[in-house]
Coordinates of C-alpha atoms in Angstrom, one line a residue:
L1 CA -15.4 -31.3 6.6
Q2 CA -18.6 -32.8 7.5
Q3 CA -18.7 -34.6 4.4
L4 CA -15.3 -36.2 5.0
Q5 CA -16.8 -37.4 8.6
D6 CA -20.4 -38.5 6.9
S7 CA -17.9 -40.6 4.3
F8 CA -16.0 -42.5 6.7
A9 CA -18.8 -43.3 9.2
K10 CA -20.9 -45.0 6.4
V11 CA -17.9 -47.2 4.9
T12 CA -16.8 -48.5 8.4
G13 CA -20.3 -48.3 10.0
V14 CA -18.8 -46.6 13.3
A15 CA -19.9 -43.6 14.3
S16 CA -18.2 -40.7 14.0
L17 CA -17.9 -37.2 15.1
I18 CA -15.2 -34.3 15.5
T19 CA -15.7 -31.7 19.0
D20 CA -13.3 -29.0 20.0
L21 CA -10.9 -29.7 23.1
E22 CA -13.6 -29.3 25.9
G23 CA -15.7 -32.1 23.7
N24 CA -17.8 -29.6 21.9
P25 CA -19.7 -30.9 19.6
I26 CA -17.6 -29.4 15.7
T27 CA -19.4 -31.6 13.1
R28 CA -22.7 -33.1 13.3
P29 CA -23.2 -36.7 14.5
S30 CA -22.7 -39.3 11.9
N31 CA -24.0 -42.6 12.2
F32 CA -24.9 -42.3 15.6
S33 CA -26.4 -45.5 17.2
E34 CA -30.0 -45.1 18.5
I35 CA -28.9 -46.2 21.8
C36 CA -26.4 -43.2 22.5
S37 CA -29.1 -40.8 20.5
I38 CA -31.5 -41.8 23.1
V39 CA -28.4 -41.4 25.9
R40 CA -27.8 -37.4 24.6
T41 CA -31.4 -36.5 24.9
T42 CA -30.6 -36.8 28.8
K43 CA -28.9 -33.7 30.5
L44 CA -27.1 -36.4 32.5
G45 CA -26.7 -38.5 29.6
R46 CA -25.1 -35.8 26.8
E47 CA -22.5 -34.5 30.1
N48 CA -21.2 -38.1 30.8
C49 CA -20.7 -38.4 27.1
K50 CA -18.9 -34.7 27.1
R51 CA -16.6 -36.0 29.7
S52 CA -16.1 -39.0 28.1
D53 CA -15.0 -37.8 25.0
K54 CA -12.8 -34.9 26.7
T55 CA -10.7 -37.7 28.6
L56 CA -10.2 -39.7 25.5
G57 CA -9.5 -36.2 23.5
D58 CA -6.7 -35.9 26.0
Q59 CA -5.1 -39.2 26.2
A60 CA -4.7 -38.9 22.5
I61 CA -2.8 -36.0 22.5
K62 CA -0.3 -37.1 25.6
M63 CA 0.5 -40.5 23.3
M64 CA 0.2 -37.8 20.2
K65 CA -1.5 -40.7 18.0
P66 CA -5.2 -42.6 18.2
A67 CA -6.3 -44.0 21.7
Y68 CA -9.5 -45.9 22.6
Q69 CA -11.4 -46.8 25.5
K70 CA -14.4 -48.2 27.1
C71 CA -17.2 -45.6 27.0
L72 CA -17.4 -43.2 30.6
S73 CA -21.4 -43.3 29.5
C74 CA -22.7 -46.3 28.0
G75 CA -19.5 -48.6 28.5
F76 CA -19.4 -49.1 24.5
V77 CA -15.8 -48.7 22.9
D78 CA -14.8 -45.4 21.8
A79 CA -11.7 -44.2 20.0
S80 CA -10.1 -41.1 19.4
A81 CA -7.4 -39.4 16.9
P82 CA -5.9 -36.0 17.7
I83 CA -6.0 -33.0 15.0
I84 CA -3.0 -30.9 15.4
V85 CA -2.1 -28.0 13.0
A86 CA 1.1 -26.4 13.1
D87 CA 2.0 -28.1 16.1
K88 CA -1.1 -27.1 17.9
H89 CA -4.1 -29.5 19.3
I90 CA -7.1 -28.0 18.1
A91 CA -9.8 -31.1 17.5
N92 CA -10.4 -34.2 17.9
W93 CA -12.0 -37.0 15.6
L94 CA -14.0 -39.7 18.0
I95 CA -15.3 -42.1 16.7
G96 CA -17.2 -45.6 18.0
Q97 CA -20.6 -46.7 19.4
T98 CA -19.7 -50.5 19.3
N99 CA -20.1 -53.0 21.7
V100 CA -16.2 -54.5 21.2
M101 CA -16.4 -55.0 25.4
G102 CA -19.6 -57.6 25.2
V103 CA -21.7 -54.7 27.0
R104 CA -24.9 -56.7 28.1
E105 CA -28.7 -55.9 27.7
K106 CA -29.1 -55.8 31.7
Q107 CA -26.1 -52.7 31.8
I108 CA -27.8 -50.8 29.5
I109 CA -31.6 -51.1 31.1
K110 CA -29.4 -49.9 34.5
Y111 CA -27.7 -46.8 32.6
A112 CA -30.7 -45.6 31.1
D113 CA -32.7 -45.7 34.4
E114 CA -29.4 -44.1 36.0
I115 CA -29.8 -41.0 33.5
G116 CA -33.5 -40.5 33.3
A117 CA -33.5 -41.9 29.7
D118 CA -36.4 -44.2 28.4
K119 CA -35.2 -47.6 29.5
T120 CA -38.1 -49.5 26.6
K121 CA -36.7 -47.4 23.7
I122 CA -33.0 -48.3 25.1
Q123 CA -33.8 -52.4 25.4
K124 CA -35.6 -51.7 21.9
A125 CA -32.2 -50.3 20.8
Y126 CA -29.8 -52.6 22.3
K127 CA -31.1 -55.7 20.0
K128 CA -31.1 -54.0 16.6
H129 CA -26.9 -52.3 18.1
P130 CA -24.6 -53.3 15.8
K131 CA -21.6 -55.7 17.1
M132 CA -18.0 -55.8 15.8
S133 CA -14.1 -57.4 16.5
L134 CA -11.5 -55.8 18.8
K135 CA -9.1 -56.4 15.6
Q136 CA -11.8 -54.8 13.5
F137 CA -11.9 -51.9 15.3
A138 CA -8.0 -51.6 15.5
K139 CA -8.2 -51.3 11.5
I140 CA -10.8 -48.8 11.5
L141 CA -8.9 -46.8 14.2
D142 CA -6.0 -47.2 12.0
L143 CA -7.7 -45.8 9.0
L144 CA -9.4 -43.2 11.2
W145 CA -5.4 -41.7 12.2
L146 CA -4.1 -42.2 7.8
F147 CA -7.6 -39.3 7.7
A148 CA -6.6 -37.6 10.9
R149 CA -3.1 -36.8 9.5
E150 CA -4.1 -36.5 5.7
L151 CA -6.5 -33.3 7.8
S152 CA -3.9 -31.8 10.1
D153 CA -1.7 -31.8 7.2
S154 CA -4.2 -30.3 5.2
G155 CA -5.4 -28.4 7.7
Y156 CA -1.7 -26.8 8.5
N157 CA -1.5 -26.1 4.6
N158 CA -4.6 -24.1 4.7
L159 CA -3.1 -22.2 7.7
L160 CA -0.2 -21.4 5.9
L161 CA -2.2 -20.1 2.8
S162 CA -4.1 -18.3 4.9
R163 CA -1.4 -16.5 6.3
E164 CA 0.2 -15.8 3.0
L165 CA -3.4 -14.6 1.7
K166 CA -3.2 -12.5 5.0
T167 CA 0.0 -11.1 4.0
R168 CA -0.3 -10.7 0.8
K169 CA -3.9 -9.0 1.2
K170 CA -2.0 -6.6 4.2
I171 CA 0.7 -5.9 1.3
Q172 CA -1.8 -5.1 -1.1
N173 CA -3.9 -2.9 0.8
R174 CA -0.5 -1.0 1.8
L175 CA 0.6 -0.5 -1.6
L176 CA -3.1 0.7 -2.4
E177 CA -3.0 3.2 0.4
M178 CA 0.6 4.7 -0.9
N179 CA -0.9 4.4 -4.3
Q180 CA -3.7 6.5 -3.4
R181 CA -1.6 8.7 -1.4
F182 CA 0.8 8.9 -4.7
R183 CA -1.8 9.9 -7.0
D184 CA -3.1 12.8 -4.5
I185 CA -0.1 14.0 -4.2
Y186 CA 0.2 13.8 -8.0
N187 CA -3.0 15.8 -8.3
S188 CA -2.9 18.0 -6.1
S189 CA 1.0 19.5 -7.1
P190 CA 1.4 23.1 -8.4
L191 CA 3.8 21.6 -10.9
A192 CA 3.3 19.6 -14.2
V193 CA 4.1 16.2 -13.2
I194 CA 4.8 14.3 -16.6
L195 CA 6.1 10.9 -17.2
L196 CA 7.5 9.8 -20.6
D197 CA 8.6 6.5 -22.0
R198 CA 11.8 6.5 -24.3
N199 CA 9.5 7.3 -27.5
F200 CA 8.3 10.2 -25.8
I201 CA 4.6 8.2 -25.2
V202 CA 2.9 10.1 -21.9
R203 CA 2.3 7.9 -19.6
M204 CA 0.7 10.2 -16.7
W205 CA -0.7 13.3 -17.0
N206 CA -1.2 14.8 -13.5
V207 CA -3.9 17.9 -13.1
A208 CA -1.4 21.1 -13.3
A209 CA -0.4 19.9 -16.4
E210 CA -3.9 19.9 -17.7
N211 CA -4.4 23.7 -16.0
I212 CA -0.8 24.7 -17.5
F213 CA -0.7 23.5 -21.3
G214 CA -4.8 23.0 -21.6
W215 CA -4.7 19.5 -22.7
K216 CA -6.9 16.8 -20.6
A217 CA -5.2 13.6 -19.4
E218 CA -7.3 11.4 -21.2
D219 CA -6.3 13.6 -24.4
V220 CA -2.2 12.7 -24.1
V221 CA -1.7 9.6 -22.1
G222 CA -0.8 7.1 -24.8
K223 CA -0.1 9.4 -27.5
K224 CA 3.1 11.8 -28.7
Y225 CA 4.2 15.0 -26.1
P226 CA 2.3 17.5 -27.1
V227 CA 4.0 20.4 -25.6
V228 CA 7.2 20.8 -27.6
P229 CA 6.9 23.4 -30.3
P230 CA 9.0 22.3 -33.7
E231 CA 11.7 24.9 -33.1
K232 CA 12.3 23.6 -29.7
A233 CA 11.9 19.2 -30.8
D234 CA 15.6 19.5 -31.0
E235 CA 16.3 20.1 -27.4
A236 CA 13.5 18.0 -25.9
Q237 CA 15.3 15.0 -27.3
Y238 CA 18.6 15.9 -26.2
H239 CA 17.1 16.4 -22.9
L240 CA 15.3 13.1 -22.9
E241 CA 18.5 11.4 -24.2
S242 CA 20.2 13.1 -21.4
T243 CA 17.9 11.8 -18.7
L244 CA 17.8 8.5 -19.6
K245 CA 21.6 8.3 -19.6
G246 CA 21.2 8.9 -15.8
K247 CA 22.1 13.1 -16.2
P248 CA 18.7 14.3 -14.9
L249 CA 18.1 18.2 -15.8
T250 CA 17.2 20.8 -13.6
N251 CA 15.5 24.4 -13.8
I252 CA 16.6 24.3 -17.5
E253 CA 14.6 27.9 -19.2
T254 CA 13.1 27.1 -22.0
Y255 CA 9.5 27.6 -23.3
R256 CA 6.6 24.8 -24.5
M257 CA 3.3 25.2 -26.3
R258 CA -0.3 25.5 -25.1
K259 CA -3.3 23.6 -26.9
D260 CA -4.1 26.8 -28.2
G261 CA -0.6 27.5 -29.9
S262 CA 0.3 30.0 -27.4
T263 CA 3.9 29.5 -26.0
L264 CA 4.5 30.3 -22.3
D265 CA 8.1 30.1 -20.7
V266 CA 8.7 27.2 -18.4
S267 CA 11.3 25.6 -16.0
V268 CA 12.2 21.7 -16.6
S269 CA 13.7 19.4 -14.6
T270 CA 13.9 15.8 -15.4
A271 CA 14.2 12.4 -13.4
T272 CA 14.7 9.2 -14.5
L273 CA 11.9 6.6 -14.4
N274 CA 13.6 3.1 -14.0
D275 CA 11.9 -0.8 -14.1
P276 CA 12.5 -3.2 -11.3
E277 CA 15.6 -4.6 -12.6
G278 CA 17.1 -0.8 -12.6
N279 CA 16.9 -0.3 -16.3
Y280 CA 16.3 3.6 -17.1
V281 CA 12.8 3.1 -19.2
G282 CA 11.4 6.7 -19.2
A283 CA 11.7 9.9 -17.5
V284 CA 9.7 12.0 -15.4
S285 CA 9.4 15.7 -16.1
I286 CA 8.7 18.4 -13.4
I287 CA 7.5 22.0 -15.3
S288 CA 6.6 24.8 -13.7
D289 CA 5.4 28.0 -15.4
I290 CA 7.6 30.9 -15.6
S291 CA 6.0 33.2 -17.4
E292 CA 5.2 35.9 -15.0
Q293 CA 8.7 35.6 -13.4
V294 CA 10.3 36.1 -17.2
L295 CA 7.8 38.9 -17.7
V296 CA 9.0 40.6 -14.2
R297 CA 12.6 40.1 -15.5
K298 CA 11.9 41.9 -18.6
E299 CA 10.4 44.9 -16.9
L300 CA 12.8 45.1 -14.5
K301 CA 15.7 44.8 -17.0
L302 CA 13.7 47.3 -19.0
Y303 CA 13.5 49.7 -16.0
Q304 CA 17.0 49.5 -15.1
S305 CA 18.0 50.4 -18.5
N306 CA 15.8 53.6 -18.5
L307 CA 16.8 54.2 -14.7
E308 CA 21.1 53.9 -16.4
N309 CA 19.8 56.2 -19.5
L310 CA 18.4 58.5 -17.0
V311 CA 21.5 58.7 -14.7
T312 CA 23.7 59.1 -17.8
Q313 CA 21.8 62.2 -19.0
R314 CA 21.3 63.6 -16.3
T315 CA 25.1 63.2 -15.6
D316 CA 25.4 64.8 -19.0
E317 CA 24.2 67.8 -17.7
L318 CA 25.4 68.5 -14.9
E319 CA 29.2 68.6 -16.6
K320 CA 27.8 70.3 -18.7
A321 CA 26.3 73.0 -16.1
N322 CA 29.7 72.8 -14.5
I323 CA 31.3 73.5 -17.4
R324 CA 29.3 76.9 -17.9
L325 CA 29.6 77.6 -14.3
E326 CA 33.4 77.3 -14.3
Q327 CA 33.3 79.6 -17.4
E328 CA 31.3 81.9 -15.9
I329 CA 33.1 82.1 -12.6
N330 CA 36.7 82.3 -15.1
K331 CA 34.5 85.7 -16.8
Q332 CA 33.8 86.9 -13.5
K333 CA 37.3 86.8 -12.4
K334 CA 38.6 88.2 -15.4
A335 CA 36.1 91.2 -15.0
E336 CA 37.8 91.8 -11.4
Q337 CA 40.9 91.6 -12.1
R338 CA 40.5 94.4 -15.4
V339 CA 38.7 96.2 -12.7
Q340 CA 41.7 96.2 -10.0
Q341 CA 44.0 97.2 -12.5
A342 CA 42.2 100.3 -13.8
L343 CA 41.6 101.2 -9.8
L344 CA 45.7 100.9 -9.9
R345 CA 46.2 102.7 -12.7
E346 CA 43.7 105.3 -11.5
K347 CA 45.6 105.6 -8.1
E348 CA 48.9 106.1 -10.0
L349 CA 47.7 109.1 -12.1
S350 CA 46.2 110.6 -8.8
D351 CA 49.6 109.7 -6.6
M352 CA 52.1 111.8 -10.2
K353 CA 49.5 115.0 -9.9
S354 CA 50.0 115.0 -6.3

């Protein structure tokens, strides 16, 4: 911005400055005349220049085009073009310090006295001050308006770009945050979570997978899925193909292989992995180690079998005891019957003798 202002002032021969809406300089002065530089060394002179710049800027924004007027400080001609970004007036581009209106030497010396400036220096500076016709100044003003509009358009485009960059930055930060949250959840999961592509190549391998199977992520990512025993290859291939057809698995019990070659009982669930167009490109395999549960089930089954055998054995023994008891009871009954019969005969004999 400073370079553009400096170049404009050098080519056109006018002084140039860009200020905010209150007349405060944003850039450094370009090609300022010696008279105006002396005026601005005094407090009153600076205040008058600032007031003149603000008044001229207000007039330009009301007209929505460049405006020029007699300077409220020295009396030279100044002009202002508004710089507008996104329909908002943000600054003014000022040019001038040209003696278009024919300000006389006596007027300048008198003004120097009013503001407390060095009259001798002002008088010498006046003799060297450039003169310009109003027609020539008007042409420069047209050029200024062209530059100001280009600057406004450039500023608006930069504003849009800045907003877009901020939006993208927010989205990027959000994605990074979500990605980090996903990785935290992914790596803190007690279940092995493994991402496979269509060719059984491992794409992701979490901490639980490392702990369950013994392979580190760097040993398996980008390589063939290592946990399927040879005799289970067809089964694993069927599981992957089924998942890629949109038929995920849920809690399928099977067994897989550790790095040391041992096997373990696992439960496998799967889900499809889609690309942005919705095509199936891989699968997410979620595996839990159920070795302990399987062992408990086997022990429980064995206990139940032993209990059933024991119950059967005790039932047989009880049935045999019942038979023996029934036989003893029958023997006792027969013995009692014989005794009763003997007593009856004895009584009959006794009655006959009587």
